mmCIF file of N, CA and C in Angstrom:
data_model
loop_
_atom_site.group_PDB
_atom_site.id
_atom_site.type_symbol
_atom_site.label_atom_id
_atom_site.label_comp_id
_atom_site.label_asym_id
_atom_site.label_seq_id
_atom_site.Cartn_x
_atom_site.Cartn_y
_atom_site.Cartn_z
ATOM 1 N N UNK A 72 4.924 -31.496 15.046
ATOM 2 C CA UNK A 72 4.091 -30.580 15.800
ATOM 3 C C UNK A 72 2.640 -31.041 15.639
ATOM 4 N N UNK A 73 1.941 -31.179 16.747
ATOM 5 C CA UNK A 73 0.534 -31.574 16.724
ATOM 6 C C UNK A 73 -0.341 -30.317 16.752
ATOM 7 N N UNK A 74 -1.533 -30.439 16.165
ATOM 8 C CA UNK A 74 -2.476 -29.311 16.145
ATOM 9 C C UNK A 74 -2.805 -28.865 17.560
ATOM 10 N N UNK A 75 -2.985 -29.828 18.480
ATOM 11 C CA UNK A 75 -3.321 -29.464 19.854
ATOM 12 C C UNK A 75 -2.258 -28.565 20.468
ATOM 13 N N UNK A 76 -0.992 -28.896 20.196
ATOM 14 C CA UNK A 76 0.092 -28.068 20.721
ATOM 15 C C UNK A 76 0.035 -26.658 20.138
ATOM 16 N N UNK A 77 -0.236 -26.590 18.829
ATOM 17 C CA UNK A 77 -0.318 -25.292 18.176
ATOM 18 C C UNK A 77 -1.498 -24.501 18.727
ATOM 19 N N UNK A 78 -2.660 -25.157 18.825
ATOM 20 C CA UNK A 78 -3.866 -24.486 19.297
ATOM 21 C C UNK A 78 -3.726 -24.024 20.741
ATOM 22 N N UNK A 79 -2.967 -24.747 21.513
ATOM 23 C CA UNK A 79 -2.806 -24.382 22.922
ATOM 24 C C UNK A 79 -1.709 -23.335 23.129
ATOM 25 N N UNK A 80 -1.095 -22.901 22.047
ATOM 26 C CA UNK A 80 -0.108 -21.842 22.160
ATOM 27 C C UNK A 80 1.231 -22.300 22.696
ATOM 28 N N UNK A 81 1.507 -23.617 22.607
ATOM 29 C CA UNK A 81 2.769 -24.113 23.129
ATOM 30 C C UNK A 81 3.962 -23.685 22.282
ATOM 31 N N UNK A 82 3.712 -23.232 21.083
ATOM 32 C CA UNK A 82 4.800 -22.796 20.204
ATOM 33 C C UNK A 82 4.863 -21.281 20.086
ATOM 34 N N UNK A 83 4.182 -20.592 20.935
ATOM 35 C CA UNK A 83 4.208 -19.136 20.918
ATOM 36 C C UNK A 83 2.956 -18.562 20.284
ATOM 37 N N UNK A 84 2.733 -17.327 20.579
ATOM 38 C CA UNK A 84 1.551 -16.651 20.071
ATOM 39 C C UNK A 84 1.814 -16.055 18.693
ATOM 40 N N UNK A 85 0.767 -16.012 17.912
ATOM 41 C CA UNK A 85 0.801 -15.316 16.638
ATOM 42 C C UNK A 85 0.205 -13.941 16.899
ATOM 43 N N UNK A 86 0.960 -12.909 16.618
ATOM 44 C CA UNK A 86 0.509 -11.563 16.919
ATOM 45 C C UNK A 86 0.268 -10.770 15.645
ATOM 46 N N UNK A 87 -0.713 -9.930 15.692
ATOM 47 C CA UNK A 87 -1.000 -9.007 14.602
ATOM 48 C C UNK A 87 -0.886 -7.608 15.174
ATOM 49 N N UNK A 88 -0.003 -6.836 14.602
ATOM 50 C CA UNK A 88 0.218 -5.484 15.091
ATOM 51 C C UNK A 88 -0.666 -4.521 14.296
ATOM 52 N N UNK A 89 -1.848 -4.233 14.840
ATOM 53 C CA UNK A 89 -2.794 -3.344 14.166
ATOM 54 C C UNK A 89 -2.193 -1.967 13.906
ATOM 55 N N UNK A 90 -1.408 -1.478 14.847
ATOM 56 C CA UNK A 90 -0.834 -0.149 14.670
ATOM 57 C C UNK A 90 0.176 -0.136 13.518
ATOM 58 N N UNK A 91 0.900 -1.235 13.322
ATOM 59 C CA UNK A 91 1.845 -1.311 12.200
ATOM 60 C C UNK A 91 1.089 -1.314 10.875
ATOM 61 N N UNK A 92 -0.013 -2.071 10.815
ATOM 62 C CA UNK A 92 -0.831 -2.061 9.604
ATOM 63 C C UNK A 92 -1.392 -0.658 9.352
ATOM 64 N N UNK A 93 -1.908 -0.023 10.390
ATOM 65 C CA UNK A 93 -2.481 1.323 10.248
ATOM 66 C C UNK A 93 -1.427 2.321 9.783
ATOM 67 N N UNK A 94 -0.224 2.215 10.350
ATOM 68 C CA UNK A 94 0.860 3.117 9.947
ATOM 69 C C UNK A 94 1.236 2.879 8.489
ATOM 70 N N UNK A 95 1.313 1.624 8.072
ATOM 71 C CA UNK A 95 1.655 1.325 6.678
ATOM 72 C C UNK A 95 0.590 1.871 5.731
ATOM 73 N N UNK A 96 -0.680 1.685 6.080
ATOM 74 C CA UNK A 96 -1.773 2.221 5.260
ATOM 75 C C UNK A 96 -1.636 3.732 5.147
ATOM 76 N N UNK A 97 -1.408 4.380 6.269
ATOM 77 C CA UNK A 97 -1.270 5.839 6.298
ATOM 78 C C UNK A 97 -0.042 6.306 5.519
ATOM 79 N N UNK A 98 1.079 5.606 5.705
ATOM 80 C CA UNK A 98 2.318 5.991 5.021
ATOM 81 C C UNK A 98 2.166 5.873 3.502
ATOM 82 N N UNK A 99 1.548 4.794 3.035
ATOM 83 C CA UNK A 99 1.366 4.625 1.595
ATOM 84 C C UNK A 99 0.375 5.647 1.045
ATOM 85 N N UNK A 100 -0.668 5.964 1.800
ATOM 86 C CA UNK A 100 -1.617 6.990 1.362
ATOM 87 C C UNK A 100 -0.924 8.351 1.275
ATOM 88 N N UNK A 101 -0.077 8.647 2.239
ATOM 89 C CA UNK A 101 0.681 9.900 2.233
ATOM 90 C C UNK A 101 1.654 9.941 1.048
ATOM 91 N N UNK A 102 2.269 8.808 0.754
ATOM 92 C CA UNK A 102 3.182 8.733 -0.385
ATOM 93 C C UNK A 102 2.440 9.001 -1.695
ATOM 94 N N UNK A 103 1.209 8.500 -1.811
ATOM 95 C CA UNK A 103 0.402 8.750 -3.010
ATOM 96 C C UNK A 103 0.133 10.246 -3.165
ATOM 97 N N UNK A 104 -0.114 10.939 -2.069
ATOM 98 C CA UNK A 104 -0.337 12.388 -2.112
ATOM 99 C C UNK A 104 0.943 13.106 -2.551
ATOM 100 N N UNK A 105 2.087 12.660 -2.041
ATOM 101 C CA UNK A 105 3.360 13.277 -2.424
ATOM 102 C C UNK A 105 3.659 13.045 -3.904
ATOM 103 N N UNK A 106 3.355 11.848 -4.392
ATOM 104 C CA UNK A 106 3.565 11.558 -5.817
ATOM 105 C C UNK A 106 2.670 12.459 -6.664
ATOM 106 N N UNK A 107 1.428 12.651 -6.234
ATOM 107 C CA UNK A 107 0.525 13.536 -6.976
ATOM 108 C C UNK A 107 1.049 14.963 -6.979
ATOM 109 N N UNK A 108 1.583 15.412 -5.855
ATOM 110 C CA UNK A 108 2.150 16.756 -5.763
ATOM 111 C C UNK A 108 3.356 16.896 -6.699
ATOM 112 N N UNK A 109 4.211 15.886 -6.721
ATOM 113 C CA UNK A 109 5.360 15.893 -7.632
ATOM 114 C C UNK A 109 4.892 15.936 -9.078
ATOM 115 N N UNK A 110 3.878 15.145 -9.387
ATOM 116 C CA UNK A 110 3.338 15.122 -10.745
ATOM 117 C C UNK A 110 2.802 16.502 -11.136
ATOM 118 N N UNK A 111 2.070 17.129 -10.216
ATOM 119 C CA UNK A 111 1.531 18.470 -10.475
ATOM 120 C C UNK A 111 2.650 19.476 -10.731
ATOM 121 N N UNK A 112 3.734 19.371 -9.934
ATOM 122 C CA UNK A 112 4.876 20.269 -10.122
ATOM 123 C C UNK A 112 5.519 20.048 -11.495
ATOM 124 N N UNK A 113 5.734 18.786 -11.855
ATOM 125 C CA UNK A 113 6.342 18.474 -13.152
ATOM 126 C C UNK A 113 5.449 18.968 -14.284
ATOM 127 N N UNK A 114 4.155 18.766 -14.147
ATOM 128 C CA UNK A 114 3.217 19.212 -15.176
ATOM 129 C C UNK A 114 3.261 20.739 -15.322
ATOM 130 N N UNK A 115 3.344 21.441 -14.206
ATOM 131 C CA UNK A 115 3.445 22.897 -14.239
ATOM 132 C C UNK A 115 4.715 23.364 -14.935
ATOM 133 N N UNK A 116 5.817 22.698 -14.640
ATOM 134 C CA UNK A 116 7.082 23.048 -15.293
ATOM 135 C C UNK A 116 7.017 22.773 -16.795
ATOM 136 N N UNK A 117 6.389 21.680 -17.172
ATOM 137 C CA UNK A 117 6.251 21.371 -18.595
ATOM 138 C C UNK A 117 5.381 22.404 -19.311
ATOM 139 N N UNK A 118 4.368 22.894 -18.625
ATOM 140 C CA UNK A 118 3.530 23.949 -19.216
ATOM 141 C C UNK A 118 4.354 25.208 -19.462
ATOM 142 N N UNK A 119 5.249 25.522 -18.531
ATOM 143 C CA UNK A 119 6.125 26.682 -18.712
ATOM 144 C C UNK A 119 7.074 26.451 -19.889
ATOM 145 N N UNK A 120 7.583 25.229 -20.007
ATOM 146 C CA UNK A 120 8.479 24.906 -21.119
ATOM 147 C C UNK A 120 7.766 25.008 -22.464
ATOM 148 N N UNK A 121 6.492 24.624 -22.487
ATOM 149 C CA UNK A 121 5.737 24.675 -23.739
ATOM 150 C C UNK A 121 5.730 26.086 -24.325
ATOM 151 N N UNK A 122 5.640 27.082 -23.455
ATOM 152 C CA UNK A 122 5.595 28.474 -23.917
ATOM 153 C C UNK A 122 6.918 28.881 -24.558
ATOM 154 N N UNK A 123 8.017 28.416 -23.998
ATOM 155 C CA UNK A 123 9.323 28.784 -24.514
ATOM 156 C C UNK A 123 9.817 27.876 -25.634
ATOM 157 N N UNK A 124 9.199 26.736 -25.771
ATOM 158 C CA UNK A 124 9.630 25.759 -26.771
ATOM 159 C C UNK A 124 8.549 25.549 -27.822
ATOM 160 N N UNK A 125 7.948 26.621 -28.275
ATOM 161 C CA UNK A 125 6.847 26.515 -29.234
ATOM 162 C C UNK A 125 7.386 26.375 -30.663
ATOM 163 N N UNK A 126 8.054 25.259 -30.875
ATOM 164 C CA UNK A 126 8.573 24.895 -32.193
ATOM 165 C C UNK A 126 8.287 23.407 -32.380
ATOM 166 N N UNK A 127 8.390 22.886 -33.576
ATOM 167 C CA UNK A 127 8.178 21.443 -33.759
ATOM 168 C C UNK A 127 9.103 20.598 -32.869
ATOM 169 N N UNK A 128 10.369 20.963 -32.798
ATOM 170 C CA UNK A 128 11.309 20.219 -31.949
ATOM 171 C C UNK A 128 10.960 20.395 -30.471
ATOM 172 N N UNK A 129 10.586 21.611 -30.091
ATOM 173 C CA UNK A 129 10.205 21.879 -28.702
ATOM 174 C C UNK A 129 8.982 21.093 -28.290
ATOM 175 N N UNK A 130 7.980 21.041 -29.183
ATOM 176 C CA UNK A 130 6.763 20.268 -28.882
ATOM 177 C C UNK A 130 7.092 18.783 -28.749
ATOM 178 N N UNK A 131 7.990 18.304 -29.600
ATOM 179 C CA UNK A 131 8.387 16.888 -29.522
ATOM 180 C C UNK A 131 9.104 16.622 -28.200
ATOM 181 N N UNK A 132 9.959 17.552 -27.791
ATOM 182 C CA UNK A 132 10.670 17.415 -26.519
ATOM 183 C C UNK A 132 9.690 17.387 -25.348
ATOM 184 N N UNK A 133 8.764 18.333 -25.321
ATOM 185 C CA UNK A 133 7.783 18.403 -24.235
ATOM 186 C C UNK A 133 6.913 17.151 -24.233
ATOM 187 N N UNK A 134 6.515 16.700 -25.421
ATOM 188 C CA UNK A 134 5.721 15.477 -25.538
ATOM 189 C C UNK A 134 6.481 14.282 -24.963
ATOM 190 N N UNK A 135 7.760 14.207 -25.280
ATOM 191 C CA UNK A 135 8.599 13.130 -24.760
ATOM 192 C C UNK A 135 8.684 13.197 -23.231
ATOM 193 N N UNK A 136 8.832 14.406 -22.707
ATOM 194 C CA UNK A 136 8.878 14.578 -21.245
ATOM 195 C C UNK A 136 7.569 14.135 -20.597
ATOM 196 N N UNK A 137 6.448 14.499 -21.217
ATOM 197 C CA UNK A 137 5.148 14.100 -20.665
ATOM 198 C C UNK A 137 5.037 12.578 -20.622
ATOM 199 N N UNK A 138 5.454 11.930 -21.706
ATOM 200 C CA UNK A 138 5.362 10.468 -21.755
ATOM 201 C C UNK A 138 6.329 9.795 -20.797
ATOM 202 N N UNK A 139 7.517 10.361 -20.647
ATOM 203 C CA UNK A 139 8.551 9.712 -19.845
ATOM 204 C C UNK A 139 8.594 10.164 -18.393
ATOM 205 N N UNK A 140 7.852 11.215 -18.065
ATOM 206 C CA UNK A 140 7.825 11.696 -16.687
ATOM 207 C C UNK A 140 6.442 11.556 -16.051
ATOM 208 N N UNK A 141 5.413 12.010 -16.742
ATOM 209 C CA UNK A 141 4.076 12.020 -16.147
ATOM 210 C C UNK A 141 3.447 10.633 -16.091
ATOM 211 N N UNK A 142 3.550 9.896 -17.182
ATOM 212 C CA UNK A 142 2.918 8.574 -17.204
ATOM 213 C C UNK A 142 3.490 7.629 -16.136
ATOM 214 N N UNK A 143 4.821 7.567 -15.962
ATOM 215 C CA UNK A 143 5.345 6.713 -14.882
ATOM 216 C C UNK A 143 4.877 7.156 -13.492
ATOM 217 N N UNK A 144 4.763 8.469 -13.291
ATOM 218 C CA UNK A 144 4.263 8.954 -11.994
ATOM 219 C C UNK A 144 2.811 8.530 -11.788
ATOM 220 N N UNK A 145 2.015 8.597 -12.859
ATOM 221 C CA UNK A 145 0.617 8.166 -12.764
ATOM 222 C C UNK A 145 0.530 6.676 -12.423
ATOM 223 N N UNK A 146 1.354 5.878 -13.081
ATOM 224 C CA UNK A 146 1.342 4.429 -12.823
ATOM 225 C C UNK A 146 1.822 4.131 -11.399
ATOM 226 N N UNK A 147 2.873 4.829 -10.987
ATOM 227 C CA UNK A 147 3.400 4.609 -9.637
ATOM 228 C C UNK A 147 2.359 4.981 -8.582
ATOM 229 N N UNK A 148 1.646 6.065 -8.810
ATOM 230 C CA UNK A 148 0.608 6.487 -7.861
ATOM 231 C C UNK A 148 -0.485 5.422 -7.757
ATOM 232 N N UNK A 149 -0.878 4.844 -8.884
ATOM 233 C CA UNK A 149 -1.886 3.777 -8.857
ATOM 234 C C UNK A 149 -1.409 2.578 -8.042
ATOM 235 N N UNK A 150 -0.145 2.212 -8.208
ATOM 236 C CA UNK A 150 0.415 1.084 -7.457
ATOM 237 C C UNK A 150 0.418 1.390 -5.963
ATOM 238 N N UNK A 151 0.870 2.577 -5.598
ATOM 239 C CA UNK A 151 0.943 2.977 -4.187
ATOM 240 C C UNK A 151 -0.459 3.000 -3.565
ATOM 241 N N UNK A 152 -1.431 3.545 -4.286
ATOM 242 C CA UNK A 152 -2.810 3.572 -3.777
ATOM 243 C C UNK A 152 -3.353 2.155 -3.620
ATOM 244 N N UNK A 153 -3.016 1.287 -4.552
ATOM 245 C CA UNK A 153 -3.470 -0.106 -4.467
ATOM 246 C C UNK A 153 -2.851 -0.804 -3.255
ATOM 247 N N UNK A 154 -1.569 -0.565 -3.010
ATOM 248 C CA UNK A 154 -0.908 -1.157 -1.839
ATOM 249 C C UNK A 154 -1.580 -0.673 -0.565
ATOM 250 N N UNK A 155 -1.846 0.620 -0.468
ATOM 251 C CA UNK A 155 -2.488 1.179 0.720
ATOM 252 C C UNK A 155 -3.862 0.549 0.944
ATOM 253 N N UNK A 156 -4.629 0.461 -0.123
ATOM 254 C CA UNK A 156 -5.972 -0.127 -0.035
ATOM 255 C C UNK A 156 -5.906 -1.604 0.350
ATOM 256 N N UNK A 157 -4.978 -2.331 -0.262
ATOM 257 C CA UNK A 157 -4.838 -3.757 0.029
ATOM 258 C C UNK A 157 -4.414 -3.985 1.475
ATOM 259 N N UNK A 158 -3.468 -3.191 1.955
ATOM 260 C CA UNK A 158 -3.054 -3.315 3.359
ATOM 261 C C UNK A 158 -4.215 -3.058 4.299
ATOM 262 N N UNK A 159 -5.045 -2.093 3.969
ATOM 263 C CA UNK A 159 -6.214 -1.794 4.796
ATOM 264 C C UNK A 159 -7.175 -2.981 4.807
ATOM 265 N N UNK A 160 -7.403 -3.580 3.632
ATOM 266 C CA UNK A 160 -8.273 -4.759 3.549
ATOM 267 C C UNK A 160 -7.682 -5.928 4.330
ATOM 268 N N UNK A 161 -6.382 -6.145 4.171
ATOM 269 C CA UNK A 161 -5.702 -7.249 4.850
ATOM 270 C C UNK A 161 -5.777 -7.074 6.363
ATOM 271 N N UNK A 162 -5.600 -5.858 6.811
ATOM 272 C CA UNK A 162 -5.672 -5.574 8.242
ATOM 273 C C UNK A 162 -7.004 -6.061 8.805
ATOM 274 N N UNK A 163 -8.085 -5.736 8.122
ATOM 275 C CA UNK A 163 -9.406 -6.157 8.584
ATOM 276 C C UNK A 163 -9.593 -7.661 8.535
ATOM 277 N N UNK A 164 -9.124 -8.281 7.458
ATOM 278 C CA UNK A 164 -9.274 -9.737 7.310
ATOM 279 C C UNK A 164 -8.471 -10.494 8.357
ATOM 280 N N UNK A 165 -7.209 -10.121 8.534
ATOM 281 C CA UNK A 165 -6.379 -10.829 9.502
ATOM 282 C C UNK A 165 -6.821 -10.563 10.924
ATOM 283 N N UNK A 166 -7.330 -9.397 11.176
ATOM 284 C CA UNK A 166 -7.832 -9.093 12.509
ATOM 285 C C UNK A 166 -8.935 -10.078 12.885
ATOM 286 N N UNK A 167 -9.829 -10.346 11.940
ATOM 287 C CA UNK A 167 -10.909 -11.311 12.163
ATOM 288 C C UNK A 167 -10.352 -12.711 12.389
ATOM 289 N N UNK A 168 -9.389 -13.101 11.572
ATOM 290 C CA UNK A 168 -8.791 -14.439 11.700
ATOM 291 C C UNK A 168 -8.169 -14.612 13.076
ATOM 292 N N UNK A 169 -7.389 -13.646 13.528
ATOM 293 C CA UNK A 169 -6.716 -13.784 14.810
ATOM 294 C C UNK A 169 -7.683 -13.665 15.986
ATOM 295 N N UNK A 170 -8.722 -12.893 15.840
ATOM 296 C CA UNK A 170 -9.741 -12.820 16.885
ATOM 297 C C UNK A 170 -10.431 -14.171 17.034
ATOM 298 N N UNK A 171 -10.781 -14.772 15.902
ATOM 299 C CA UNK A 171 -11.410 -16.103 15.926
ATOM 300 C C UNK A 171 -10.439 -17.148 16.468
ATOM 301 N N UNK A 172 -9.163 -17.053 16.103
ATOM 302 C CA UNK A 172 -8.146 -17.975 16.603
ATOM 303 C C UNK A 172 -8.060 -17.883 18.125
ATOM 304 N N UNK A 173 -8.048 -16.661 18.650
ATOM 305 C CA UNK A 173 -7.976 -16.470 20.102
ATOM 306 C C UNK A 173 -9.221 -17.033 20.779
ATOM 307 N N UNK A 174 -10.382 -16.833 20.172
ATOM 308 C CA UNK A 174 -11.615 -17.370 20.716
ATOM 309 C C UNK A 174 -11.574 -18.901 20.747
ATOM 310 N N UNK A 175 -11.103 -19.504 19.667
ATOM 311 C CA UNK A 175 -10.967 -20.965 19.615
ATOM 312 C C UNK A 175 -9.989 -21.438 20.666
ATOM 313 N N UNK A 176 -8.879 -20.746 20.805
ATOM 314 C CA UNK A 176 -7.882 -21.087 21.824
ATOM 315 C C UNK A 176 -8.498 -21.055 23.221
ATOM 316 N N UNK A 177 -9.261 -20.029 23.506
ATOM 317 C CA UNK A 177 -9.906 -19.904 24.818
ATOM 318 C C UNK A 177 -10.910 -21.018 25.047
ATOM 319 N N UNK A 178 -11.643 -21.374 24.012
ATOM 320 C CA UNK A 178 -12.621 -22.469 24.123
ATOM 321 C C UNK A 178 -11.921 -23.775 24.421
ATOM 322 N N UNK A 179 -10.829 -24.047 23.712
ATOM 323 C CA UNK A 179 -10.071 -25.297 23.930
ATOM 324 C C UNK A 179 -9.518 -25.324 25.348
ATOM 325 N N UNK A 180 -8.986 -24.225 25.818
ATOM 326 C CA UNK A 180 -8.434 -24.179 27.184
ATOM 327 C C UNK A 180 -9.506 -24.373 28.248
ATOM 328 N N UNK A 181 -10.725 -23.914 27.960
ATOM 329 C CA UNK A 181 -11.780 -24.040 28.952
ATOM 330 C C UNK A 181 -12.234 -25.494 29.143
ATOM 331 N N UNK A 182 -11.929 -26.359 28.190
ATOM 332 C CA UNK A 182 -12.296 -27.771 28.297
ATOM 333 C C UNK A 182 -11.212 -28.610 28.956
ATOM 334 N N UNK A 183 -10.105 -28.033 29.303
ATOM 335 C CA UNK A 183 -9.010 -28.816 29.924
ATOM 336 C C UNK A 183 -9.126 -28.838 31.414
#
């Protein structure tokens, strides 16, 4: 494959679906909100358990639940937020690349 063939679009167009990127950004942001809501619910339930389990064993149980339930939710939320943010950044970067590619393609075609 020669660069000229690629630049002239003889092998097909490279497309960027902005709406797909936007939907993914939105979906991941929404998922982060749902994870936070789940975390809040779990935390509320643990607070209720603390009242009924006010013994050394009960405190150890609640502590274990906090470590094994809340911390993973916090980490997962950070990952989801990072994915959403990264997709948003990528959308902007690739949009520029493909816009410039199309401009270059048009310039090359105008010289033929």
